[in-house]
Every structure is written in structure tokens, then in C-alpha cells.
Short mmCIF file of C-alpha atoms in Angstrom, two decimals:
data_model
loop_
_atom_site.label_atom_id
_atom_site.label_comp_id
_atom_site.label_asym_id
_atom_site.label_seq_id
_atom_site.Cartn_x
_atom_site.Cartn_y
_atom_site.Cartn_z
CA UNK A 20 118.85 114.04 131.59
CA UNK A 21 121.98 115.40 132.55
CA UNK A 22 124.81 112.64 131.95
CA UNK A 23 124.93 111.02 128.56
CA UNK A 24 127.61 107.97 127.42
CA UNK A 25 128.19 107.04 124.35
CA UNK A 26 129.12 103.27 123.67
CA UNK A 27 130.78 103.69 120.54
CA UNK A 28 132.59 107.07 119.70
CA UNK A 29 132.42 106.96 115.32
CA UNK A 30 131.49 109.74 112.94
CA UNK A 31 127.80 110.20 114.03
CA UNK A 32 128.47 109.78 117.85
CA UNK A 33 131.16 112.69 117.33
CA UNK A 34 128.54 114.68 115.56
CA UNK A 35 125.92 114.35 117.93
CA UNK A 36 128.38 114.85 121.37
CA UNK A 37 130.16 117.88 119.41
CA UNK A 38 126.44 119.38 118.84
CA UNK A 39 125.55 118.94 122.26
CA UNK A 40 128.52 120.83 123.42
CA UNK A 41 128.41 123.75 120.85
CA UNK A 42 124.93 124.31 121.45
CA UNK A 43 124.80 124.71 125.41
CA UNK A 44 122.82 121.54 125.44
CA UNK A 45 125.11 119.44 127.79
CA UNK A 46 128.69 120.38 129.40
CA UNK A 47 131.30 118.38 128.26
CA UNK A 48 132.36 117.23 131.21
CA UNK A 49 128.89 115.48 131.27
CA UNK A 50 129.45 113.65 128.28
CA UNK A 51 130.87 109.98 128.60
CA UNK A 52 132.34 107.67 125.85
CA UNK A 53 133.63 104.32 125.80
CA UNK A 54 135.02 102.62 122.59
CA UNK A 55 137.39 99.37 122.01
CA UNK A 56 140.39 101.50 120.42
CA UNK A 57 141.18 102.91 123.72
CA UNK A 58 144.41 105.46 121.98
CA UNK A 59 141.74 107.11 119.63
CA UNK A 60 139.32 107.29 122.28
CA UNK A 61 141.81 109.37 124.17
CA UNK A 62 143.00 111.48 121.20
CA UNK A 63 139.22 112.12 120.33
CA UNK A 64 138.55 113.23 124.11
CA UNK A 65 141.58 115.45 124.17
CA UNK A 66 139.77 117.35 121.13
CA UNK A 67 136.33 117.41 121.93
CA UNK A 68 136.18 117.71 125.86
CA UNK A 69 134.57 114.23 126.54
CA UNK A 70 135.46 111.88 129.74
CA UNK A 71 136.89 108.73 128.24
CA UNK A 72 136.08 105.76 129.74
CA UNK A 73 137.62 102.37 130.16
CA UNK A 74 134.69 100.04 130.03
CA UNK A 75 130.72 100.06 129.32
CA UNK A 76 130.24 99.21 132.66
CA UNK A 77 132.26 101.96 134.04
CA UNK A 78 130.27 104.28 131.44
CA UNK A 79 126.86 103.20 132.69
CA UNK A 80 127.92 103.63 136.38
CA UNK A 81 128.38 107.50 135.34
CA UNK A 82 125.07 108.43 133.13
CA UNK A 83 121.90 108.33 132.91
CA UNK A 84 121.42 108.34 129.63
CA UNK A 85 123.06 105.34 127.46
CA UNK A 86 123.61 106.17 123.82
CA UNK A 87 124.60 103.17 122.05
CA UNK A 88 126.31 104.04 118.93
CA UNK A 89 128.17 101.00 118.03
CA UNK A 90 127.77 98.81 115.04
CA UNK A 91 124.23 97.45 114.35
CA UNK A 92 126.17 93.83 114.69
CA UNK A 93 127.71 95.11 117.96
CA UNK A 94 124.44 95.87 119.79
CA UNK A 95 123.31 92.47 121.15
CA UNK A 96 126.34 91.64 122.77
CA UNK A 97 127.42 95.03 124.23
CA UNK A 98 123.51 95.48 125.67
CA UNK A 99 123.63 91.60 126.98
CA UNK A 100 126.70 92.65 129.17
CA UNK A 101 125.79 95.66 130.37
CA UNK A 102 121.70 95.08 130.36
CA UNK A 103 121.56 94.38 134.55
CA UNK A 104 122.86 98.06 134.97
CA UNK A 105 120.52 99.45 132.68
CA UNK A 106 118.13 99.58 135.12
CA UNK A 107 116.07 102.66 135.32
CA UNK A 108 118.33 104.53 132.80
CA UNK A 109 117.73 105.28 129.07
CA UNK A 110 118.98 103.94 126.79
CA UNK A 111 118.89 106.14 123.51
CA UNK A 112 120.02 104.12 120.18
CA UNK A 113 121.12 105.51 116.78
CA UNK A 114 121.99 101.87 115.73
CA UNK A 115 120.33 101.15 112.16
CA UNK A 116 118.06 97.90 112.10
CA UNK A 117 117.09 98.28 116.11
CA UNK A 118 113.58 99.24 117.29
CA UNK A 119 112.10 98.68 120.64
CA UNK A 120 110.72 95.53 120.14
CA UNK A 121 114.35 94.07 119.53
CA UNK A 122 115.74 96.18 122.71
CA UNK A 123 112.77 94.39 124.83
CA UNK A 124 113.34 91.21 123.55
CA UNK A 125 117.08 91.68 125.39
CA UNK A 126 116.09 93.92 128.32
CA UNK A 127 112.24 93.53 129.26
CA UNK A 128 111.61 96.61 130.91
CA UNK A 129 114.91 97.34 132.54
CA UNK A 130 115.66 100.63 130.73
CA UNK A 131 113.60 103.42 129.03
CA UNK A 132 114.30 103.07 125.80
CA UNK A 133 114.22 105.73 122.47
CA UNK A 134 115.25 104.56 119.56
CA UNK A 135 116.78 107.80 116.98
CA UNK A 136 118.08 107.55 113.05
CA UNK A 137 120.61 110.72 112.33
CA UNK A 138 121.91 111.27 109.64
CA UNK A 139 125.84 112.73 108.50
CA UNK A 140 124.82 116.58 107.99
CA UNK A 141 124.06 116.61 112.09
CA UNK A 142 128.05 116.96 112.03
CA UNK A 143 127.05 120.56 110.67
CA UNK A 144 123.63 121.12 112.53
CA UNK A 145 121.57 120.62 109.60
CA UNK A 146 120.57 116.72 110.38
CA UNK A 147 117.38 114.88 110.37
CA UNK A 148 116.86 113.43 113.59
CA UNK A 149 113.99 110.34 113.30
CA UNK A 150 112.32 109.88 116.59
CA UNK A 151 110.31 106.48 116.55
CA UNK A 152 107.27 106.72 117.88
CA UNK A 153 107.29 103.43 119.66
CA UNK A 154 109.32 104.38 122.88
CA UNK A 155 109.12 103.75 126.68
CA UNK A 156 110.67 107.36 127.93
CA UNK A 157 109.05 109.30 130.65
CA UNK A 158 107.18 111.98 128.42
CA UNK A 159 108.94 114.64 130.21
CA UNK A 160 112.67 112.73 129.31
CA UNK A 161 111.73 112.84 125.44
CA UNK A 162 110.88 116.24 125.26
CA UNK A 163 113.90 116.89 127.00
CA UNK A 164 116.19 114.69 124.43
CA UNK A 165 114.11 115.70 121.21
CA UNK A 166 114.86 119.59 122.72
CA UNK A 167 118.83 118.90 122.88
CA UNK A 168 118.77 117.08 119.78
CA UNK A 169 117.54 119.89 118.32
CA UNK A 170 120.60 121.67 117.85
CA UNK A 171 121.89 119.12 115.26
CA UNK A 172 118.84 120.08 112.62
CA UNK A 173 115.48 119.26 112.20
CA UNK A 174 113.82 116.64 114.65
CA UNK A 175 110.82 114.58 113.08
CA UNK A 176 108.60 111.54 114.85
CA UNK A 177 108.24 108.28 112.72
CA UNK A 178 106.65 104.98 113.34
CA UNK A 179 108.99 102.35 113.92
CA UNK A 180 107.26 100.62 110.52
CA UNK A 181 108.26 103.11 108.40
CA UNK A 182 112.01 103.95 109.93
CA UNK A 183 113.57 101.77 107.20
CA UNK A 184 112.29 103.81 104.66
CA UNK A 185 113.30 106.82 106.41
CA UNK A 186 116.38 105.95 106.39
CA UNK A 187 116.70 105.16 103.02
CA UNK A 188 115.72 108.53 102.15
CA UNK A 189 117.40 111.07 105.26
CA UNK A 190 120.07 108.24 106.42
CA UNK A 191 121.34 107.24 102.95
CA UNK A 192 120.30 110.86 101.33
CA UNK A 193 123.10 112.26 102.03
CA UNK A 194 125.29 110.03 99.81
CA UNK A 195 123.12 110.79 96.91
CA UNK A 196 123.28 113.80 97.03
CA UNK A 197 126.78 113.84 97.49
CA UNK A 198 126.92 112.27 93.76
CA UNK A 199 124.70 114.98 92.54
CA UNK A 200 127.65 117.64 93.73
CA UNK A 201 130.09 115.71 92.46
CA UNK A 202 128.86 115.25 89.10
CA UNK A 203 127.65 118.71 88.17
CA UNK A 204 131.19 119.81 89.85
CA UNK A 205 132.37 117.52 87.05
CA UNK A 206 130.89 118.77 84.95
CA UNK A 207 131.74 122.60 85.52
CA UNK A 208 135.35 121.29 85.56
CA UNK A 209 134.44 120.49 81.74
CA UNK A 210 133.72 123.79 80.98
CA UNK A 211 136.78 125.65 82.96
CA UNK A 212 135.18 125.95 86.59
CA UNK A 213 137.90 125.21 88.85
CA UNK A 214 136.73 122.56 90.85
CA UNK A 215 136.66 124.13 94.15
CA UNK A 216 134.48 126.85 92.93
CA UNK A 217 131.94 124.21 90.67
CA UNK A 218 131.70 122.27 94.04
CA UNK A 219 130.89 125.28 96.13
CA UNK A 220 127.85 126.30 93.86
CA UNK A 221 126.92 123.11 93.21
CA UNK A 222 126.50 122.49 96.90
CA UNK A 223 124.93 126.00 97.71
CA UNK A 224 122.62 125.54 94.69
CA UNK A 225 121.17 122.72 96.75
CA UNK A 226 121.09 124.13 100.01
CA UNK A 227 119.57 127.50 99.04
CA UNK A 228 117.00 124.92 96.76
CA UNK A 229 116.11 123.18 99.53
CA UNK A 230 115.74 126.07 102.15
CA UNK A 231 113.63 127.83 99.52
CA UNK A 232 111.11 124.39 99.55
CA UNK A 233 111.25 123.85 103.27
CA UNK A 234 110.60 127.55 103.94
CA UNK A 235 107.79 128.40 101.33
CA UNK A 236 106.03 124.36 101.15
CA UNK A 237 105.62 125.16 97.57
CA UNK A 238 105.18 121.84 95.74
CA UNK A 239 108.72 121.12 94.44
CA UNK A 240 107.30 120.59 91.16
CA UNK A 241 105.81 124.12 91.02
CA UNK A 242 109.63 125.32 91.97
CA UNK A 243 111.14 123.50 89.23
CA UNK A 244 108.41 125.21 86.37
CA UNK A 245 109.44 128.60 87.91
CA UNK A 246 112.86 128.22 86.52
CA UNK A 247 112.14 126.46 83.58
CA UNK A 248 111.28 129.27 81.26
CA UNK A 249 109.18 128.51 77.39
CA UNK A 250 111.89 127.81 75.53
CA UNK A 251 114.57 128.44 77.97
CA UNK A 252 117.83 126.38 78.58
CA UNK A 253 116.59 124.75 82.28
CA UNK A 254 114.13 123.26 80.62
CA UNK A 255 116.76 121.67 78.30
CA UNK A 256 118.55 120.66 81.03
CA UNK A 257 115.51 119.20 82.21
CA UNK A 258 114.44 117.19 79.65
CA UNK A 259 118.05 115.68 79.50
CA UNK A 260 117.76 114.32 83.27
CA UNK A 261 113.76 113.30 82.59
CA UNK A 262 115.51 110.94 79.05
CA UNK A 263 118.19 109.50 81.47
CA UNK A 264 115.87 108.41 84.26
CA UNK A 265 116.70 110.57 87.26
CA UNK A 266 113.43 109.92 88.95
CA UNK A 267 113.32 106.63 88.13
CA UNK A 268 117.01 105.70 89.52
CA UNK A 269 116.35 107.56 92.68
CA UNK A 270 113.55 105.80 93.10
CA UNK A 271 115.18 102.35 92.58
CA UNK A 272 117.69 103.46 94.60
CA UNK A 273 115.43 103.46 97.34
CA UNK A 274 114.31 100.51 96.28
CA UNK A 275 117.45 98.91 97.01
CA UNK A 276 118.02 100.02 100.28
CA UNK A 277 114.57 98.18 101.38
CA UNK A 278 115.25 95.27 100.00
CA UNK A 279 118.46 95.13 101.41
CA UNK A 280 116.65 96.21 104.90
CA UNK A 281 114.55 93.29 104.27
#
């Protein structure tokens, strides 16, 4: 794996090209995109080192890996075009809502095919990367990719049955959490933090809380009774989130996203 192309050059396709590059894991002259919006393809090129590209098919003539990063309703038509060159190349997707059996169903067995969820904190190396077990790579080729994914966070294997839940959890994550920063910055703004600084605790707060969990495997309840002393004002605190539901609404908020996956 040596030449990747991007169809589709948003947010996450950024991340993920920008992580190869910083971490040694591909040149950037061996990185390929192709989007409609040909100016901000250009402009996005200039700043990142990428080759743009004029077409898919001119992409696919270049790589040998496909990354197709375009919008979930995007995917049938721009694979259908471009599925006779696919031929013995992989085709790597971080489109929500395809698995292999959907990719099959429009290419048979033209192209080896591994189907990825990222999520946004990739952009900073400290992503989830969801491998789906279901794939068709040469096991040599997925080592390969899961090793230069790795330098946009954590890489985990999932069976394609429970990627929707997943991402409802990693993918979407990320936007809860963002609340959660938001609202205690709010709410250090109420009591004369200025918001800059309220934000920047707030946010290291949760990545030195999460660290600690990954790092040690303690149970997370057993992290949250170590700072909730007899008596003590985080268990207060605590008993304030437990009366207004915080479980419950993250779990419903889960909950939505399935049903909406449904």
C-alpha cells in the first residue's frame, strides 16, 4: 500500500491524509484526492501537500488504495462509475451506513474491500478507528492499513453487526461530549471563570479522566467513588447529575442514533 486517493476531501478525509503525512506513514506526494468543488480542492492541496485530481477515474488510475470518503448518499453512484477500474485495488471506506455486503452487492469481487468508522478527534491523533471485521484485504494489506492508521489514535476491530452502535458511541461521542465542555464552561463563566480558561479545564478534566481509565482499566465506577469523598462536595455534584438523568439521557441518546440507523 503505497498510493492512497481519496474520493471526497471533507473534515475526516483531511484528518486522516494530514495524519498520514505527519506521522511518516505515507509521503504526500503519494496521497491523491478528487472532490466536485475543484477551487477548494486546489486550495486544500496547496496546504496539505496532496496531488489534486480532476476526476475519480483519473484518481483510481494513480492508487492503489481507494478511500471513499464522500457522502453515505454519494457512494453508489461514485463506486458504479468507477467500479470496472477497481479491479484488484482496495477500496477502504469511512462512509457511515456501508459494510461489505452493500460494496459486493455493487462490485462482486472486483476490489478488496475494508470498511473503517473514524471519528473527529483523528484530526488530533487521538481517534477511534473501527475496523469491521467482515473484509476481503490480503491479511498482509490490513495489517499494513490498521499500522498507518494508527497514527490517528486508537485502532479497534468490530463486527460489521455491531458498527452502528459503535458509531453511536465513538462516531457521535464526540458531539456529546462536546456539550459536556460546553456546559460546565458555562457554568464556570457563572462563577467568574473566563471562558477560555473554564473551557480549557473542562476539556483537560476529561482527557486526563479518560487517560487515567484507559491506562489503569479501573472500573469507571470505582474512579468516580475515589473522588467522591463521605460527605464531600463531588458527591453533591453527583447526586445532582444522578436527579437529572445523565445516565439515562446518554443512554437514550444512543438510543436515538439506532433507531435512526434503523
Amino acid at each position: 500500500m503505497k498510493n492512497f486517493g481519496f474520493i471526497g476531501m471533507g473534515n475526516m478525509a483531511q484528518a486522516i491524509a494530514i495524519g498520514m503525512i505527519a506521522g511518516n506513514k505515507v509521503a504526500k506526494e503519494n496521497i491523491y484526492a478528487y472532490a466536485p468543488n475543484q477551487v477548494k480542492l486546489t486550495a486544500n492541496a496547496e496546504k496539505i501537500g496532496f496531488v489534486p485530481c480532476e476526476s475519480p477515474e483519473e484518481l483510481v488510475s494513480k492508487v492503489d488504495v481507494v478511500v471513499a470518503a464522500c457522502k453515505p448518499a454519494q457512494i453508489e453512484e461514485v463506486i458504479t462509475g468507477i467500479g470496472d477500474r477497481l479491479e484488484g485495488k482496495s477500496l477502504v471506506s469511512i462512509a457511515a451506513g456501508w459494510n461489505l455486503d452493500r460494496y459486493q452487492e455493487i462490485l462482486g469481487d472486483k476490489a478488496k474491500i475494508q470498511c473503517i468508522m473514524p471519528n473527529t478527534p483523528a484530526m488530533v491523533g487521538e481517534g477511534v478507528l473501527m475496523f469491521e471485521t467482515e473484509n476481503t484485504l490480503e491479511n498482509q494489506d490490513r495489517k499494513q492499513l490498521m499500522d498507518i492508521m494508527s497514527c490517528l489514535g486508537t485502532v479497534v476491530e468490530i463486527p460489521a453487526a455491531l458498527q452502528p452502535v459503535g458509531m453511536a458511541i465513538a462516531g457521535c461521542g464526540p458531539a456529546y461530549i462536546d456539550l459536556v465542555i460546553e456546559s460546565l464552561g458555562d457554568a464556570g463563566v457563572k462563577y467568574g471563570l473566563p471562558r477560555e480558561l473554564a473551557y480549557k479545564l473542562a476539556s483537560q478534566m476529561i482527557l486526563g479522566s479518560a487517560k487515567l481509565q484507559l491506562e489503569t482499566g479501573t472500573h469507571p465506577g470505582i474512579l468516580k467513588d475515589n473522588v467522591c469523598s463521605p460527605g464531600g462536595t463531588t458527591i453533591c455534584g453527583v447526586d445532582a447529575l444522578e436527579h437529572g438523568g445523565l445516565r439515562k439521557t446518554f443512554i437514550d441518546a444512543v438510543d436515538a442514533v439506532m433507531d435512526k440507523a434503523k
